[in-house]
Tab-separated table of C-alpha atoms in Angstrom:
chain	number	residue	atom	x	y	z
L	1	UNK	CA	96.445	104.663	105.148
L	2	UNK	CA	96.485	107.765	102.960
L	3	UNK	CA	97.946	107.693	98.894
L	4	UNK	CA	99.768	110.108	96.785
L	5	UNK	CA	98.806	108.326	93.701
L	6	UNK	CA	101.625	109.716	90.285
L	7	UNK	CA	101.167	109.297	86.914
L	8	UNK	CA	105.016	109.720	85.264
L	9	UNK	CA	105.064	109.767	81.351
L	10	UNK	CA	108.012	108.631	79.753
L	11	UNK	CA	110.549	111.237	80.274
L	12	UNK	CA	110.083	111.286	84.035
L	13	UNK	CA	107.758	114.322	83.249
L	14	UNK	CA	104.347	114.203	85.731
L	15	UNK	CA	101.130	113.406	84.322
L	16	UNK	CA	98.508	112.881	86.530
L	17	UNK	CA	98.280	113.551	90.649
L	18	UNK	CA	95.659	113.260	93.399
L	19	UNK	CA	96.129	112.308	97.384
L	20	UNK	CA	93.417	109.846	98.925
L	21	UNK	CA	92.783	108.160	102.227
L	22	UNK	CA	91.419	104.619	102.660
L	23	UNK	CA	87.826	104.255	101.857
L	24	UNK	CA	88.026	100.512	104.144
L	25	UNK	CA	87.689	100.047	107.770
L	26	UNK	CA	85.516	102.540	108.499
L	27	UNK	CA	87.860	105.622	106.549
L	28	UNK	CA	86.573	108.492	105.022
L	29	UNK	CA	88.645	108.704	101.900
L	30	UNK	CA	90.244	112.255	103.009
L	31	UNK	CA	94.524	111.703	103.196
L	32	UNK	CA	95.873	112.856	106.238
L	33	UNK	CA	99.464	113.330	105.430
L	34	UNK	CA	101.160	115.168	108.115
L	35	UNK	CA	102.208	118.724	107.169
L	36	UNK	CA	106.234	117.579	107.055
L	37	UNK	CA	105.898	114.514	104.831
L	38	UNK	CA	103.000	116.658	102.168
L	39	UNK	CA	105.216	118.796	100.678
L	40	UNK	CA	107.924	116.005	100.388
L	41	UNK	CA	105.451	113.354	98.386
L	42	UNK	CA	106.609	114.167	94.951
L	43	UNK	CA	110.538	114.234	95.855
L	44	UNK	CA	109.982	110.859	97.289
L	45	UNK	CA	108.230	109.514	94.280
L	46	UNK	CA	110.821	110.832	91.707
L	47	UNK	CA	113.804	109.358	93.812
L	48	UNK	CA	112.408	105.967	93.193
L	49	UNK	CA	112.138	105.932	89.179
L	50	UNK	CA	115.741	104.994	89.606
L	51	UNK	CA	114.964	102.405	91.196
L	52	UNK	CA	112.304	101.603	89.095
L	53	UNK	CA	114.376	101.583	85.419
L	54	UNK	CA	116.435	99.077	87.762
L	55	UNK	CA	113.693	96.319	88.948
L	56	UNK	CA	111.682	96.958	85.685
L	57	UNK	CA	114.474	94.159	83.826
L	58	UNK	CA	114.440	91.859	86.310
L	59	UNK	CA	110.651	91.835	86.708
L	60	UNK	CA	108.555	90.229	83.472
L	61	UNK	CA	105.080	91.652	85.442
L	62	UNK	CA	103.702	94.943	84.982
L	63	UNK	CA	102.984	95.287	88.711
L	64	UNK	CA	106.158	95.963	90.548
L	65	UNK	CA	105.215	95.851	93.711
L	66	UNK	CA	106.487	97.469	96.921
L	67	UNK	CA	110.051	99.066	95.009
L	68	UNK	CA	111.372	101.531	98.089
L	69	UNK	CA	110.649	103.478	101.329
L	70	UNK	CA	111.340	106.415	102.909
L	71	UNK	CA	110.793	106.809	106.612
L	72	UNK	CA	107.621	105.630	106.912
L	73	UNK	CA	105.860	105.636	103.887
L	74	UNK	CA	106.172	103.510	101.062
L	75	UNK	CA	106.151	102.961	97.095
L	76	UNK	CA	104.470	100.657	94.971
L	77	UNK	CA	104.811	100.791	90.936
L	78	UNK	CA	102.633	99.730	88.073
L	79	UNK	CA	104.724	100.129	84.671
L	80	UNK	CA	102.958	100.255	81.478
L	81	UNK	CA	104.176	98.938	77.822
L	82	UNK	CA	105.086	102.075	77.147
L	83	UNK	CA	107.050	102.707	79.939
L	84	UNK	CA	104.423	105.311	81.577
L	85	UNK	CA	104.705	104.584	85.344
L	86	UNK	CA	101.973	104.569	88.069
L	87	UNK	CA	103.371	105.340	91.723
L	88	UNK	CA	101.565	104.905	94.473
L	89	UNK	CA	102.468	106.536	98.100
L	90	UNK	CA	101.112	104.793	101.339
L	91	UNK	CA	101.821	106.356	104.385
L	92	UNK	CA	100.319	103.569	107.289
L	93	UNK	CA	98.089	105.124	110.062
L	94	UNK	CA	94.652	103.843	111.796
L	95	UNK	CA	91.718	105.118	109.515
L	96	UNK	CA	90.282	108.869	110.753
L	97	UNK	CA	93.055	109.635	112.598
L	98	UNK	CA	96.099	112.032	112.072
L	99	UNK	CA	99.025	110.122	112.070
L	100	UNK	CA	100.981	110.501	115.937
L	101	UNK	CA	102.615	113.830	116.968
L	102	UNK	CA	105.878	113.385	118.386
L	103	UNK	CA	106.464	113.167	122.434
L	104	UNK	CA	108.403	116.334	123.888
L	105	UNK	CA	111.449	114.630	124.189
L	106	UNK	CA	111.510	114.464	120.398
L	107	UNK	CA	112.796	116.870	118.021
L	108	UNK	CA	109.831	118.206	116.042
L	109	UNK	CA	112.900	119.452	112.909
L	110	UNK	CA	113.640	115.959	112.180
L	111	UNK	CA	111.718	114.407	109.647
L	112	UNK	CA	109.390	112.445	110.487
L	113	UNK	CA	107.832	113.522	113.568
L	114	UNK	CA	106.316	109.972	113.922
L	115	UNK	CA	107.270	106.790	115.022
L	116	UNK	CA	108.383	104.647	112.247
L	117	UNK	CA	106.898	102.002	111.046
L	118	UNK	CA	107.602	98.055	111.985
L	119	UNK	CA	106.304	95.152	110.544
L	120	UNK	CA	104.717	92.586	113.664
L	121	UNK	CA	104.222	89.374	112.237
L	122	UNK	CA	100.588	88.188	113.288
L	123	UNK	CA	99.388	85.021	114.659
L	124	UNK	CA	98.505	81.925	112.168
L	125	UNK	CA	94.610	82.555	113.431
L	126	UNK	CA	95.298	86.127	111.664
L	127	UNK	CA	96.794	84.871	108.722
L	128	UNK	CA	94.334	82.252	108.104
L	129	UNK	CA	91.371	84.979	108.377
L	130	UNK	CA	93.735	87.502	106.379
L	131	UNK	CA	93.714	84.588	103.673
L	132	UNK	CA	89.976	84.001	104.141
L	133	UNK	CA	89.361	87.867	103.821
L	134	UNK	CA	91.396	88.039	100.428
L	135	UNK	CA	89.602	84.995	98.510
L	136	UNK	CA	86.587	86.418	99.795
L	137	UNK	CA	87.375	90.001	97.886
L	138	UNK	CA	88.688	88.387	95.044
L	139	UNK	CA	85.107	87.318	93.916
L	140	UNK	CA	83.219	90.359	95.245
L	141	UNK	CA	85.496	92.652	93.613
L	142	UNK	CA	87.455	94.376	96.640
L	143	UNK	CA	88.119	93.760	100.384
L	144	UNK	CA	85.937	95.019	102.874
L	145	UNK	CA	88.835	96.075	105.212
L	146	UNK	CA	92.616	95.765	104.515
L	147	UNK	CA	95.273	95.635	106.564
L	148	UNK	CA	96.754	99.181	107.578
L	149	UNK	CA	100.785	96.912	106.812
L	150	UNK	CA	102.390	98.291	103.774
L	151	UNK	CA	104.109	94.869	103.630
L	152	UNK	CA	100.861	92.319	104.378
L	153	UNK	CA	99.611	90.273	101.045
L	154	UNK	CA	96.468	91.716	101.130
L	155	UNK	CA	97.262	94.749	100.834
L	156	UNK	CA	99.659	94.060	97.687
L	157	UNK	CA	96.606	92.262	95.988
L	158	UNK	CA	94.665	95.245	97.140
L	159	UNK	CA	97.243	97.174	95.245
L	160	UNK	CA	97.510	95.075	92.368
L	161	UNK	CA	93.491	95.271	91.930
L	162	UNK	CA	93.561	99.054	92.177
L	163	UNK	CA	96.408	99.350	89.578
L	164	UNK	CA	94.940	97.054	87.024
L	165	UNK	CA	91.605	99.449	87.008
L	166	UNK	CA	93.612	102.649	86.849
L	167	UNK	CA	95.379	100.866	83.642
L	168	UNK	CA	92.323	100.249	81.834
L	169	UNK	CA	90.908	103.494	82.319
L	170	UNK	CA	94.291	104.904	81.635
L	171	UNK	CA	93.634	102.719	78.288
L	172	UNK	CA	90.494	104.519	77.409
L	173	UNK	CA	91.829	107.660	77.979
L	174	UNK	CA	95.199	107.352	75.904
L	175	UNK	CA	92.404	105.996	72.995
L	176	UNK	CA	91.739	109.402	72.895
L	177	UNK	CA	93.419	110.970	69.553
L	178	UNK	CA	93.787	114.074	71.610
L	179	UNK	CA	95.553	112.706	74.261
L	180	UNK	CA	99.739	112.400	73.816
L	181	UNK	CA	101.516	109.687	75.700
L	182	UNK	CA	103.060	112.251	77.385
L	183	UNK	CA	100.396	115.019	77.957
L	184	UNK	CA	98.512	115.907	81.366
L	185	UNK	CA	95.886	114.018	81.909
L	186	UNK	CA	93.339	116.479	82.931
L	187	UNK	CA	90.172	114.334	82.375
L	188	UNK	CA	87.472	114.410	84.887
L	189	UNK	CA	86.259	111.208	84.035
L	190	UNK	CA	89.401	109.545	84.551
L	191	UNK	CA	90.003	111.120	87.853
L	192	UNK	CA	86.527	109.347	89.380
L	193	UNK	CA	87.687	106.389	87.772
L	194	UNK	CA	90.699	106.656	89.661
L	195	UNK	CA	88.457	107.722	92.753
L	196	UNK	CA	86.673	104.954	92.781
L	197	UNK	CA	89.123	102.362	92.424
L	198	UNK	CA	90.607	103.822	95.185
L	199	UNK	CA	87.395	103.545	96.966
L	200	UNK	CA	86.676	99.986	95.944
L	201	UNK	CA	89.947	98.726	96.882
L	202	UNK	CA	92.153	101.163	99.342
Protein backbone atom coordinates (compact mmCIF):
# COMPACT_ATOMS: atom_id res chain seq x y z
CA UNK A 1 0.00 0.00 0.00
CA UNK A 2 1.38 3.53 -0.09
CA UNK A 3 0.42 6.46 2.94
CA UNK A 4 -0.10 10.11 2.90
CA UNK A 5 0.39 10.34 6.55
CA UNK A 6 -1.32 14.41 7.99
CA UNK A 7 -0.73 15.97 10.98
CA UNK A 8 -3.93 18.67 11.42
CA UNK A 9 -3.57 21.07 14.49
CA UNK A 10 -6.55 22.30 15.94
CA UNK A 11 -7.91 24.77 13.59
CA UNK A 12 -7.84 22.38 10.65
CA UNK A 13 -4.45 24.16 9.87
CA UNK A 14 -1.62 21.33 8.53
CA UNK A 15 1.16 20.44 10.64
CA UNK A 16 3.14 17.78 9.62
CA UNK A 17 3.20 15.70 6.00
CA UNK A 18 5.22 12.88 4.41
CA UNK A 19 4.03 9.98 1.73
CA UNK A 20 5.40 6.31 2.39
CA UNK A 21 5.00 2.90 0.87
CA UNK A 22 4.83 -0.38 2.82
CA UNK A 23 8.06 -1.47 4.26
CA UNK A 24 6.20 -5.43 4.60
CA UNK A 25 5.97 -8.06 2.05
CA UNK A 26 8.86 -7.52 0.37
CA UNK A 27 8.10 -3.30 -0.27
CA UNK A 28 10.54 -0.82 -0.53
CA UNK A 29 9.04 1.97 1.48
CA UNK A 30 8.84 4.41 -1.74
CA UNK A 31 4.69 5.47 -2.26
CA UNK A 32 3.60 4.96 -5.57
CA UNK A 33 0.57 7.10 -5.80
CA UNK A 34 -0.53 7.41 -9.28
CA UNK A 35 -0.02 10.89 -10.79
CA UNK A 36 -4.14 11.62 -10.68
CA UNK A 37 -4.80 10.66 -7.06
CA UNK A 38 -1.05 12.72 -5.74
CA UNK A 39 -2.10 15.94 -6.17
CA UNK A 40 -5.64 15.12 -4.74
CA UNK A 41 -4.21 13.54 -1.20
CA UNK A 42 -4.61 16.60 0.86
CA UNK A 43 -8.28 17.54 -0.54
CA UNK A 44 -9.22 14.08 0.40
CA UNK A 45 -7.84 14.29 3.86
CA UNK A 46 -9.45 17.72 4.71
CA UNK A 47 -12.96 16.50 3.41
CA UNK A 48 -12.94 13.95 6.12
CA UNK A 49 -12.31 16.24 9.37
CA UNK A 50 -16.02 16.63 8.99
CA UNK A 51 -16.47 13.55 9.38
CA UNK A 52 -14.13 13.27 11.95
CA UNK A 53 -15.68 16.22 14.54
CA UNK A 54 -18.77 13.79 13.81
CA UNK A 55 -17.44 10.11 14.93
CA UNK A 56 -15.03 11.79 17.48
CA UNK A 57 -18.49 11.94 20.14
CA UNK A 58 -19.60 8.80 19.52
CA UNK A 59 -16.18 7.15 19.84
CA UNK A 60 -14.56 7.19 23.69
CA UNK A 61 -11.02 5.74 21.86
CA UNK A 62 -8.43 7.86 20.52
CA UNK A 63 -8.01 5.60 17.47
CA UNK A 64 -10.84 6.14 15.10
CA UNK A 65 -10.33 3.81 12.81
CA UNK A 66 -11.18 3.50 9.11
CA UNK A 67 -13.64 7.09 9.11
CA UNK A 68 -14.20 7.48 5.00
CA UNK A 69 -13.10 6.65 1.41
CA UNK A 70 -12.75 8.04 -1.68
CA UNK A 71 -12.46 5.90 -4.76
CA UNK A 72 -10.04 3.72 -3.79
CA UNK A 73 -8.12 4.90 -1.10
CA UNK A 74 -8.96 5.20 2.33
CA UNK A 75 -8.76 7.18 5.81
CA UNK A 76 -7.90 6.20 9.12
CA UNK A 77 -7.77 8.84 12.18
CA UNK A 78 -5.90 9.01 15.43
CA UNK A 79 -7.33 12.10 17.56
CA UNK A 80 -5.34 13.46 20.31
CA UNK A 81 -6.61 15.17 23.78
CA UNK A 82 -6.16 18.14 22.33
CA UNK A 83 -7.99 17.63 19.42
CA UNK A 84 -4.73 17.53 17.02
CA UNK A 85 -5.64 14.86 14.41
CA UNK A 86 -3.42 12.21 12.71
CA UNK A 87 -4.76 11.08 9.13
CA UNK A 88 -3.54 8.46 7.49
CA UNK A 89 -4.10 7.77 3.51
CA UNK A 90 -3.85 4.09 2.18
CA UNK A 91 -4.19 3.63 -1.26
CA UNK A 92 -4.19 -0.64 -1.69
CA UNK A 93 -1.81 -2.02 -4.44
CA UNK A 94 0.67 -5.23 -4.50
CA UNK A 95 4.08 -4.03 -2.96
CA UNK A 96 6.73 -2.63 -5.91
CA UNK A 97 4.30 -2.18 -8.27
CA UNK A 98 2.50 0.95 -9.76
CA UNK A 99 -0.93 0.67 -9.11
CA UNK A 100 -2.95 -0.67 -12.72
CA UNK A 101 -3.26 1.68 -15.76
CA UNK A 102 -6.56 1.71 -17.16
CA UNK A 103 -7.58 -0.67 -20.34
CA UNK A 104 -8.27 1.42 -23.66
CA UNK A 105 -11.75 1.15 -23.40
CA UNK A 106 -11.50 3.33 -20.30
CA UNK A 107 -11.51 6.94 -20.04
CA UNK A 108 -8.08 7.99 -18.77
CA UNK A 109 -10.10 11.88 -17.51
CA UNK A 110 -12.06 10.10 -15.01
CA UNK A 111 -10.65 9.82 -11.77
CA UNK A 112 -9.36 7.07 -10.91
CA UNK A 113 -7.82 5.41 -13.73
CA UNK A 114 -7.85 2.12 -11.69
CA UNK A 115 -10.07 -0.45 -10.85
CA UNK A 116 -11.64 0.10 -7.57
CA UNK A 117 -11.19 -1.61 -4.82
CA UNK A 118 -13.46 -4.72 -3.37
CA UNK A 119 -13.26 -6.39 -0.31
CA UNK A 120 -13.11 -10.67 -1.03
CA UNK A 121 -13.76 -12.28 2.07
CA UNK A 122 -11.00 -15.08 2.52
CA UNK A 123 -11.27 -18.60 3.49
CA UNK A 124 -11.41 -19.63 7.42
CA UNK A 125 -7.72 -21.36 6.69
CA UNK A 126 -6.79 -17.51 5.88
CA UNK A 127 -8.36 -16.09 8.71
CA UNK A 128 -7.06 -18.48 11.14
CA UNK A 129 -3.32 -17.79 9.81
CA UNK A 130 -4.31 -13.93 9.53
CA UNK A 131 -5.15 -14.39 13.38
CA UNK A 132 -2.00 -16.45 13.97
CA UNK A 133 0.10 -13.74 12.05
CA UNK A 134 -1.37 -10.83 14.32
CA UNK A 135 -0.72 -12.50 17.91
CA UNK A 136 2.47 -13.37 16.55
CA UNK A 137 3.33 -9.38 15.84
CA UNK A 138 1.78 -8.34 18.82
CA UNK A 139 4.76 -9.74 20.93
CA UNK A 140 7.54 -9.06 18.40
CA UNK A 141 6.50 -5.62 17.98
CA UNK A 142 5.08 -5.50 14.25
CA UNK A 143 3.86 -7.94 11.53
CA UNK A 144 6.11 -9.34 9.17
CA UNK A 145 3.63 -8.93 6.22
CA UNK A 146 0.11 -7.35 6.34
CA UNK A 147 -2.57 -7.70 4.36
CA UNK A 148 -2.65 -5.24 1.23
CA UNK A 149 -7.15 -4.92 2.52
CA UNK A 150 -7.79 -1.53 3.86
CA UNK A 151 -10.68 -3.25 5.70
CA UNK A 152 -8.77 -6.70 7.13
CA UNK A 153 -8.09 -6.61 11.18
CA UNK A 154 -4.65 -6.78 10.78
CA UNK A 155 -4.17 -4.16 9.10
CA UNK A 156 -6.33 -1.88 11.61
CA UNK A 157 -4.06 -3.26 14.51
CA UNK A 158 -1.24 -2.54 12.17
CA UNK A 159 -2.66 0.91 12.12
CA UNK A 160 -3.44 1.25 15.59
CA UNK A 161 0.36 0.18 16.48
CA UNK A 162 1.74 2.75 14.05
CA UNK A 163 -0.49 5.56 15.48
CA UNK A 164 0.21 4.92 19.09
CA UNK A 165 4.20 5.41 18.24
CA UNK A 166 3.62 8.52 16.16
CA UNK A 167 1.62 9.82 19.47
CA UNK A 168 4.36 9.35 21.76
CA UNK A 169 6.87 10.85 19.70
CA UNK A 170 4.39 13.50 18.87
CA UNK A 171 4.47 13.72 22.91
CA UNK A 172 8.13 14.38 23.07
CA UNK A 173 8.07 16.75 20.56
CA UNK A 174 5.07 19.02 21.83
CA UNK A 175 7.39 18.77 25.39
CA UNK A 176 9.34 21.01 23.58
CA UNK A 177 8.74 24.75 25.04
CA UNK A 178 9.40 25.85 21.53
CA UNK A 179 6.99 23.94 19.94
CA UNK A 180 3.08 25.52 19.79
CA UNK A 181 0.21 23.11 19.60
CA UNK A 182 -0.37 24.49 16.50
CA UNK A 183 3.09 25.14 14.86
CA UNK A 184 4.82 23.03 11.94
CA UNK A 185 6.44 20.40 13.05
CA UNK A 186 9.63 20.60 11.21
CA UNK A 187 11.75 18.25 13.42
CA UNK A 188 14.01 15.81 11.83
CA UNK A 189 13.96 13.60 14.58
CA UNK A 190 10.38 13.26 14.63
CA UNK A 191 10.12 12.62 10.99
CA UNK A 192 12.46 9.17 11.38
CA UNK A 193 10.41 8.45 14.21
CA UNK A 194 7.57 8.61 12.06
CA UNK A 195 9.73 6.69 9.35
CA UNK A 196 10.29 4.06 11.24
CA UNK A 197 7.07 3.32 12.64
CA UNK A 198 6.00 3.25 9.35
CA UNK A 199 8.66 0.81 8.62
CA UNK A 200 8.04 -1.38 11.64
CA UNK A 201 4.46 -1.64 11.10
CA UNK A 202 3.14 -0.57 7.36
Amino acid sequence: MSYYFCIVGTKDNPLFELEFGTSKAGGDGVARFPAEARHLNQFVVHSSLDIVEEVQWFNSQMYLKRIDHFASSHISCFLTPTSTKFLLLHLPHPPNTSPPTPSASQNPHIFPPFAPYTTINPPSSSILRSSASLSSSSSSGGSATIPNNPTAPATEEAMRLFFNEVFEAWLKAFMNPFQGINKTLGSPVFKARVVAAGRKYL
